[in-house]
Tab-separated table of C-alpha atoms in Angstrom:
chain	number	residue	atom	x	y	z
A	1	UNK	CA	101.600	150.974	154.923
A	2	UNK	CA	101.016	147.668	156.522
A	3	UNK	CA	98.762	146.685	153.360
A	4	UNK	CA	101.573	147.720	151.162
A	5	UNK	CA	104.121	145.629	152.706
A	6	UNK	CA	101.943	142.383	153.033
A	7	UNK	CA	100.847	142.862	149.316
A	8	UNK	CA	104.732	143.595	148.481
A	9	UNK	CA	105.757	140.048	150.437
A	10	UNK	CA	103.050	137.981	148.943
A	11	UNK	CA	104.879	139.193	145.452
A	12	UNK	CA	107.984	138.221	145.963
A	13	UNK	CA	106.645	135.354	148.081
A	14	UNK	CA	104.743	134.363	143.903
A	15	UNK	CA	108.492	135.398	142.181
A	16	UNK	CA	111.182	133.017	144.532
A	17	UNK	CA	108.388	130.108	145.173
A	18	UNK	CA	108.515	126.656	142.812
A	19	UNK	CA	106.452	126.927	140.144
A	20	UNK	CA	105.079	123.263	140.020
A	21	UNK	CA	106.113	121.628	137.066
A	22	UNK	CA	104.343	121.118	133.691
A	23	UNK	CA	101.957	118.058	133.623
A	24	UNK	CA	104.851	116.291	130.512
A	25	UNK	CA	102.564	113.696	127.509
A	26	UNK	CA	103.123	109.820	127.607
A	27	UNK	CA	106.268	109.145	125.779
A	28	UNK	CA	106.715	106.718	123.428
A	29	UNK	CA	108.926	105.566	121.310
A	30	UNK	CA	107.940	102.795	118.255
A	31	UNK	CA	110.518	101.081	115.978
A	32	UNK	CA	109.678	101.074	112.693
A	33	UNK	CA	110.731	97.705	111.123
A	34	UNK	CA	108.629	96.707	108.680
A	35	UNK	CA	109.517	96.143	104.506
A	36	UNK	CA	108.439	99.648	103.255
A	37	UNK	CA	104.863	100.378	101.322
A	38	UNK	CA	101.649	101.836	101.550
A	39	UNK	CA	100.124	99.167	104.498
A	40	UNK	CA	103.031	100.224	106.819
A	41	UNK	CA	102.581	103.990	105.909
A	42	UNK	CA	98.623	103.848	106.623
A	43	UNK	CA	99.487	101.659	109.908
A	44	UNK	CA	101.781	104.395	111.034
A	45	UNK	CA	98.807	107.611	109.521
A	46	UNK	CA	96.608	105.501	111.757
A	47	UNK	CA	99.310	105.115	115.051
A	48	UNK	CA	99.998	109.252	114.768
A	49	UNK	CA	96.563	110.437	114.490
A	50	UNK	CA	95.637	108.481	117.507
A	51	UNK	CA	98.118	109.755	119.482
A	52	UNK	CA	97.260	113.132	118.164
A	53	UNK	CA	93.825	112.752	119.726
A	54	UNK	CA	95.215	111.617	122.895
A	55	UNK	CA	98.287	114.153	123.688
A	56	UNK	CA	100.912	111.250	123.178
A	57	UNK	CA	103.934	112.306	122.321
A	58	UNK	CA	104.149	109.602	119.338
A	59	UNK	CA	108.217	109.292	117.947
A	60	UNK	CA	109.201	106.853	115.464
A	61	UNK	CA	112.618	105.704	114.058
A	62	UNK	CA	113.081	104.014	110.667
A	63	UNK	CA	115.112	101.184	111.807
A	64	UNK	CA	115.648	98.700	108.143
A	65	UNK	CA	114.681	95.973	108.897
A	66	UNK	CA	117.901	94.077	109.214
A	67	UNK	CA	118.684	92.985	112.951
A	68	UNK	CA	121.861	94.861	114.089
A	69	UNK	CA	119.929	97.881	112.571
A	70	UNK	CA	117.059	97.642	114.520
A	71	UNK	CA	119.062	96.656	117.926
A	72	UNK	CA	121.819	99.012	117.585
A	73	UNK	CA	118.407	101.909	117.481
A	74	UNK	CA	117.092	100.081	120.711
A	75	UNK	CA	119.627	99.839	122.048
A	76	UNK	CA	120.587	104.048	121.757
A	77	UNK	CA	117.179	105.213	122.644
A	78	UNK	CA	116.943	103.069	125.854
A	79	UNK	CA	120.144	104.427	127.079
A	80	UNK	CA	120.098	107.927	126.052
A	81	UNK	CA	118.406	111.546	126.432
A	82	UNK	CA	115.537	110.089	124.401
A	83	UNK	CA	114.769	107.992	126.584
A	84	UNK	CA	110.765	106.437	126.314
A	85	UNK	CA	108.460	105.696	129.223
A	86	UNK	CA	106.966	102.892	125.895
A	87	UNK	CA	108.127	100.762	123.969
A	88	UNK	CA	106.704	99.573	120.608
A	89	UNK	CA	108.198	97.535	119.088
A	90	UNK	CA	107.973	95.178	115.768
A	91	UNK	CA	110.899	92.368	115.399
A	92	UNK	CA	111.840	90.572	112.711
A	93	UNK	CA	114.542	87.938	111.703
A	94	UNK	CA	114.775	85.888	115.531
A	95	UNK	CA	116.321	89.408	117.562
A	96	UNK	CA	112.552	89.575	118.747
A	97	UNK	CA	114.150	88.050	122.827
A	98	UNK	CA	117.420	89.970	122.709
A	99	UNK	CA	114.911	93.358	121.513
A	100	UNK	CA	112.558	92.715	124.418
A	101	UNK	CA	115.791	91.864	127.005
A	102	UNK	CA	116.931	94.987	126.397
A	103	UNK	CA	113.746	96.619	127.547
A	104	UNK	CA	113.478	93.961	130.292
A	105	UNK	CA	117.497	95.518	131.566
A	106	UNK	CA	116.362	99.683	130.673
A	107	UNK	CA	113.258	99.044	132.784
A	108	UNK	CA	111.354	100.766	129.897
A	109	UNK	CA	108.103	98.406	129.500
A	110	UNK	CA	107.412	96.975	125.661
A	111	UNK	CA	104.756	96.275	123.390
A	112	UNK	CA	105.126	94.091	120.192
A	113	UNK	CA	103.509	94.493	117.907
A	114	UNK	CA	102.614	93.228	114.243
A	115	UNK	CA	105.355	90.919	114.447
A	116	UNK	CA	106.547	89.108	117.258
A	117	UNK	CA	108.666	86.237	118.541
A	118	UNK	CA	109.372	82.876	116.896
A	119	UNK	CA	108.298	79.905	117.826
A	120	UNK	CA	111.700	78.332	119.707
A	121	UNK	CA	111.544	82.044	121.610
A	122	UNK	CA	108.245	81.908	122.635
A	123	UNK	CA	108.918	78.068	123.547
A	124	UNK	CA	111.307	79.300	125.911
A	125	UNK	CA	110.083	82.579	126.516
A	126	UNK	CA	106.563	82.465	127.025
A	127	UNK	CA	103.931	85.516	125.997
A	128	UNK	CA	104.141	89.643	127.649
A	129	UNK	CA	103.997	89.005	131.394
A	130	UNK	CA	105.529	85.546	132.136
A	131	UNK	CA	109.512	85.710	131.721
A	132	UNK	CA	109.392	89.326	130.819
A	133	UNK	CA	107.990	91.590	133.418
A	134	UNK	CA	108.064	94.505	131.120
A	135	UNK	CA	107.317	92.880	128.413
A	136	UNK	CA	103.374	94.429	128.808
A	137	UNK	CA	101.385	93.108	125.840
A	138	UNK	CA	101.475	91.860	121.812
A	139	UNK	CA	98.646	92.412	118.876
A	140	UNK	CA	100.211	90.168	116.112
A	141	UNK	CA	97.917	89.465	112.796
A	142	UNK	CA	96.714	86.239	112.322
A	143	UNK	CA	98.781	85.441	109.931
A	144	UNK	CA	98.140	81.577	109.908
A	145	UNK	CA	94.421	82.490	109.182
A	146	UNK	CA	95.303	84.676	106.494
A	147	UNK	CA	97.237	82.576	104.541
A	148	UNK	CA	95.020	79.604	105.012
A	149	UNK	CA	91.688	81.115	104.085
A	150	UNK	CA	93.899	82.872	100.688
A	151	UNK	CA	95.214	79.550	99.830
A	152	UNK	CA	91.107	77.898	99.870
A	153	UNK	CA	89.569	80.808	98.022
A	154	UNK	CA	92.343	80.793	95.538
A	155	UNK	CA	91.915	76.541	95.407
A	156	UNK	CA	88.019	76.461	95.283
A	157	UNK	CA	88.577	79.216	92.395
A	158	UNK	CA	90.454	77.589	90.450
A	159	UNK	CA	88.055	74.008	90.861
A	160	UNK	CA	85.492	75.928	89.788
A	161	UNK	CA	86.687	77.114	86.928
A	162	UNK	CA	87.852	73.163	86.507
A	163	UNK	CA	91.453	74.382	86.339
A	164	UNK	CA	93.225	71.232	87.221
A	165	UNK	CA	96.311	69.036	86.202
A	166	UNK	CA	95.149	65.761	84.767
A	167	UNK	CA	95.620	64.364	88.657
A	168	UNK	CA	91.673	65.985	88.766
A	169	UNK	CA	94.089	67.842	91.528
A	170	UNK	CA	95.088	71.349	91.523
A	171	UNK	CA	98.067	72.422	91.468
A	172	UNK	CA	99.653	74.854	93.825
A	173	UNK	CA	103.163	76.765	93.381
A	174	UNK	CA	103.704	79.539	96.752
A	175	UNK	CA	106.059	82.567	96.909
A	176	UNK	CA	106.999	83.088	100.900
A	177	UNK	CA	108.849	85.860	102.487
A	178	UNK	CA	112.064	85.753	104.347
A	179	UNK	CA	112.125	82.235	105.184
A	180	UNK	CA	112.825	83.605	109.607
A	181	UNK	CA	109.937	86.115	109.556
A	182	UNK	CA	106.994	85.294	112.151
A	183	UNK	CA	104.806	86.426	109.045
A	184	UNK	CA	106.363	84.418	106.327
A	185	UNK	CA	106.428	81.111	108.828
A	186	UNK	CA	102.637	81.778	109.962
A	187	UNK	CA	101.523	82.280	106.326
A	188	UNK	CA	102.909	79.709	104.877
A	189	UNK	CA	101.943	77.085	108.134
A	190	UNK	CA	98.069	78.574	106.877
A	191	UNK	CA	99.201	77.598	103.896
A	192	UNK	CA	100.325	74.311	104.656
A	193	UNK	CA	97.496	73.510	106.592
A	194	UNK	CA	94.423	74.833	104.150
A	195	UNK	CA	96.127	71.840	101.365
A	196	UNK	CA	96.682	68.872	104.132
A	197	UNK	CA	93.174	68.654	104.719
A	198	UNK	CA	92.076	68.783	101.171
A	199	UNK	CA	91.931	65.645	98.526
A	200	UNK	CA	91.991	67.572	95.518
A	201	UNK	CA	94.935	69.977	95.434
A	202	UNK	CA	98.618	69.723	95.911
A	203	UNK	CA	101.505	71.968	96.643
A	204	UNK	CA	104.262	71.801	94.254
A	205	UNK	CA	107.047	73.476	95.497
A	206	UNK	CA	107.038	77.159	97.892
A	207	UNK	CA	109.892	79.470	97.835
A	208	UNK	CA	111.716	82.015	99.035
A	209	UNK	CA	110.932	85.846	97.221
A	210	UNK	CA	112.487	87.341	100.278
A	211	UNK	CA	108.750	89.804	100.002
A	212	UNK	CA	110.451	91.187	97.105
A	213	UNK	CA	108.116	92.056	93.864
A	214	UNK	CA	111.927	91.690	91.991
A	215	UNK	CA	112.514	88.181	93.655
A	216	UNK	CA	109.427	87.674	92.836
A	217	UNK	CA	109.440	88.389	88.869
A	218	UNK	CA	112.190	86.093	88.996
A	219	UNK	CA	111.649	82.993	90.291
A	220	UNK	CA	108.189	82.835	89.201
A	221	UNK	CA	109.465	81.750	84.872
A	222	UNK	CA	111.631	79.150	86.681
A	223	UNK	CA	108.980	76.990	88.759
A	224	UNK	CA	105.865	77.576	85.476
A	225	UNK	CA	108.783	75.531	83.513
A	226	UNK	CA	109.253	73.019	86.170
A	227	UNK	CA	105.541	73.003	87.080
A	228	UNK	CA	104.058	73.829	83.105
A	229	UNK	CA	100.764	72.330	85.366
A	230	UNK	CA	100.710	74.690	87.756
A	231	UNK	CA	97.574	77.703	87.658
A	232	UNK	CA	98.030	79.191	90.910
A	233	UNK	CA	100.244	81.246	92.981
A	234	UNK	CA	99.862	81.868	96.182
A	235	UNK	CA	101.968	84.549	97.831
A	236	UNK	CA	102.596	85.870	100.993
A	237	UNK	CA	101.972	89.272	100.173
A	238	UNK	CA	100.739	91.496	97.245
A	239	UNK	CA	104.169	92.905	96.440
A	240	UNK	CA	105.419	88.828	95.166
A	241	UNK	CA	102.129	88.410	93.743
A	242	UNK	CA	102.026	91.766	91.560
A	243	UNK	CA	105.688	90.445	90.918
A	244	UNK	CA	104.528	87.024	89.566
A	245	UNK	CA	101.903	89.056	88.121
A	246	UNK	CA	104.671	90.812	85.830
A	247	UNK	CA	106.249	88.150	84.666
A	248	UNK	CA	103.040	85.928	83.246
A	249	UNK	CA	102.573	88.287	79.960
A	250	UNK	CA	106.132	87.025	78.554
A	251	UNK	CA	105.871	83.343	79.100
A	252	UNK	CA	101.853	83.597	77.460
A	253	UNK	CA	100.390	82.855	80.776
A	254	UNK	CA	97.449	85.691	81.210
A	255	UNK	CA	96.530	86.430	84.948
A	256	UNK	CA	92.976	85.262	85.821
A	257	UNK	CA	92.603	83.567	83.216
A	258	UNK	CA	95.400	80.763	83.125
A	259	UNK	CA	97.061	81.741	86.334
A	260	UNK	CA	94.927	82.631	89.197
A	261	UNK	CA	97.537	84.750	91.895
A	262	UNK	CA	96.736	85.667	95.653
A	263	UNK	CA	98.429	87.855	97.856
A	264	UNK	CA	98.058	89.577	100.931
A	265	UNK	CA	98.508	93.429	102.585
A	266	UNK	CA	95.795	95.157	100.311
A	267	UNK	CA	98.050	97.533	97.939
A	268	UNK	CA	96.686	99.457	95.756
A	269	UNK	CA	97.347	98.130	92.772
A	270	UNK	CA	96.470	94.945	94.254
A	271	UNK	CA	92.795	95.767	94.890
A	272	UNK	CA	93.128	96.852	90.858
A	273	UNK	CA	94.641	93.356	89.474
A	274	UNK	CA	91.324	92.404	91.854
A	275	UNK	CA	88.820	94.167	90.980
A	276	UNK	CA	90.220	93.632	86.132
A	277	UNK	CA	90.298	90.245	87.276
A	278	UNK	CA	94.110	89.927	87.067
A	279	UNK	CA	94.684	88.510	90.754
A	280	UNK	CA	91.887	86.466	92.552
A	281	UNK	CA	91.686	88.019	96.241
A	282	UNK	CA	94.465	90.156	98.408
A	283	UNK	CA	94.410	89.829	102.644
A	284	UNK	CA	94.621	91.698	105.278
A	285	UNK	CA	92.859	94.096	107.324
A	286	UNK	CA	95.937	95.410	110.631
A	287	UNK	CA	96.289	98.333	110.013
A	288	UNK	CA	94.742	99.715	112.411
A	289	UNK	CA	96.870	97.918	115.274
A	290	UNK	CA	99.225	100.832	115.935
A	291	UNK	CA	95.989	102.788	116.571
A	292	UNK	CA	94.416	100.646	119.046
A	293	UNK	CA	97.708	99.486	120.870
A	294	UNK	CA	98.473	104.031	121.531
A	295	UNK	CA	94.903	103.393	123.054
A	296	UNK	CA	96.170	100.309	124.767
A	297	UNK	CA	99.280	102.310	126.627
A	298	UNK	CA	97.441	105.462	126.929
A	299	UNK	CA	95.022	103.583	128.964
A	300	UNK	CA	97.866	102.080	130.688
A	301	UNK	CA	99.999	105.580	132.133
A	302	UNK	CA	97.114	106.256	133.335
A	303	UNK	CA	96.608	103.267	135.481
A	304	UNK	CA	93.853	100.877	133.563
A	305	UNK	CA	95.755	98.473	132.584
A	306	UNK	CA	94.598	96.002	129.872
A	307	UNK	CA	96.088	92.867	131.773
A	308	UNK	CA	92.221	92.657	132.956
A	309	UNK	CA	91.139	91.392	129.176
A	310	UNK	CA	94.074	89.972	127.688
A	311	UNK	CA	97.794	90.735	127.068
A	312	UNK	CA	98.290	89.290	123.970
A	313	UNK	CA	95.796	90.000	121.211
A	314	UNK	CA	95.509	88.642	117.158
A	315	UNK	CA	93.591	91.174	114.929
A	316	UNK	CA	91.596	88.964	111.849
A	317	UNK	CA	92.600	89.583	108.125
A	318	UNK	CA	89.258	89.993	105.425
A	319	UNK	CA	89.873	88.634	101.630
A	320	UNK	CA	88.894	91.343	99.157
A	321	UNK	CA	87.461	89.679	95.812
A	322	UNK	CA	86.294	91.161	93.191
A	323	UNK	CA	82.856	90.167	94.634
A	324	UNK	CA	83.052	92.188	97.664
A	325	UNK	CA	86.060	94.825	95.886
A	326	UNK	CA	83.083	97.783	95.445
A	327	UNK	CA	81.777	97.740	99.186
A	328	UNK	CA	84.999	97.221	100.893
A	329	UNK	CA	87.458	100.010	98.421
A	330	UNK	CA	84.044	101.892	100.029
A	331	UNK	CA	84.801	101.201	103.347
A	332	UNK	CA	88.449	101.326	103.139
A	333	UNK	CA	88.333	105.190	101.504
A	334	UNK	CA	85.838	106.297	104.125
A	335	UNK	CA	87.633	105.108	107.183
A	336	UNK	CA	91.054	106.212	106.040
A	337	UNK	CA	90.706	109.955	107.087
A	338	UNK	CA	91.998	108.838	110.410
A	339	UNK	CA	92.266	113.255	111.264
A	340	UNK	CA	88.038	112.535	111.426
A	341	UNK	CA	88.045	110.146	114.046
A	342	UNK	CA	88.155	110.341	117.309
A	343	UNK	CA	90.269	107.889	119.248
A	344	UNK	CA	89.835	109.054	122.559
A	345	UNK	CA	86.579	108.003	122.231
A	346	UNK	CA	87.904	104.126	122.369
A	347	UNK	CA	89.903	104.876	125.797
A	348	UNK	CA	88.850	104.222	128.988
């Protein structure tokens, strides 16, 4: 009987003793406030694959491209029941500092991805872990260099084809994105730097086309009527480059022959236009940023702070031209099977 009593007591203890809490996966929320398109979808696909490999509970919320919508979404998440362990956000339209302030008040670490603070905000607040304690890092594309290299490639190609104006220079027109977006500012800065360093090129006019195919298609004919000697169209995105292309045939201008066009983002239609010779180049390559951020935050959550190396990254981009497009496209087809990549291998 004594043995039976001991067993019964042990059973009762097991039944009433509190269970050890289940280990909860780290929760990351990504506020996706980017222009819809193949590039944005590719970034998200790689990010989700990395999160799955690492066991990260990743929630994605669409915030459109409007500042009020982004701020409302961020405020609701940080103060609601789905409060994350980490917030990842792209900031547009000069609201970067306000988003980071909200995370600071909520004491939720925030990582800025793809689009960051404007220059006036950076002057006031500095970078990650300077003014804001909970702004732990950022990873941004090197947009200035992308705009610079695209401009130089277009001018070099125009010179090679002897498509110059009577003054002996290549005449450019340019289509920019939304004026207050960091990517717009930086890519245009690269364009202006490239032209300022050369004696054989001149930028006739740069107008905003708001990242829009339709706006680019509407404004390109107006620019070419104003500047009929222009032979190069620099566009800050592929959507705008494709819009410019679509407007050329009715004007009797043959893309790739009379007008040389370049863009950014490696959109499939743009890559096909490069292959056909209708576009000179498209520049991109930063769609892996989301996946790398998942790895960095995973390590941070487990006590390996990436600040030992850096807190501010710039991802380089690559020009795809007709000369290298076959090799690059094969690489992209192979690498975009994200489920085949074990992102755990990159964790420290």
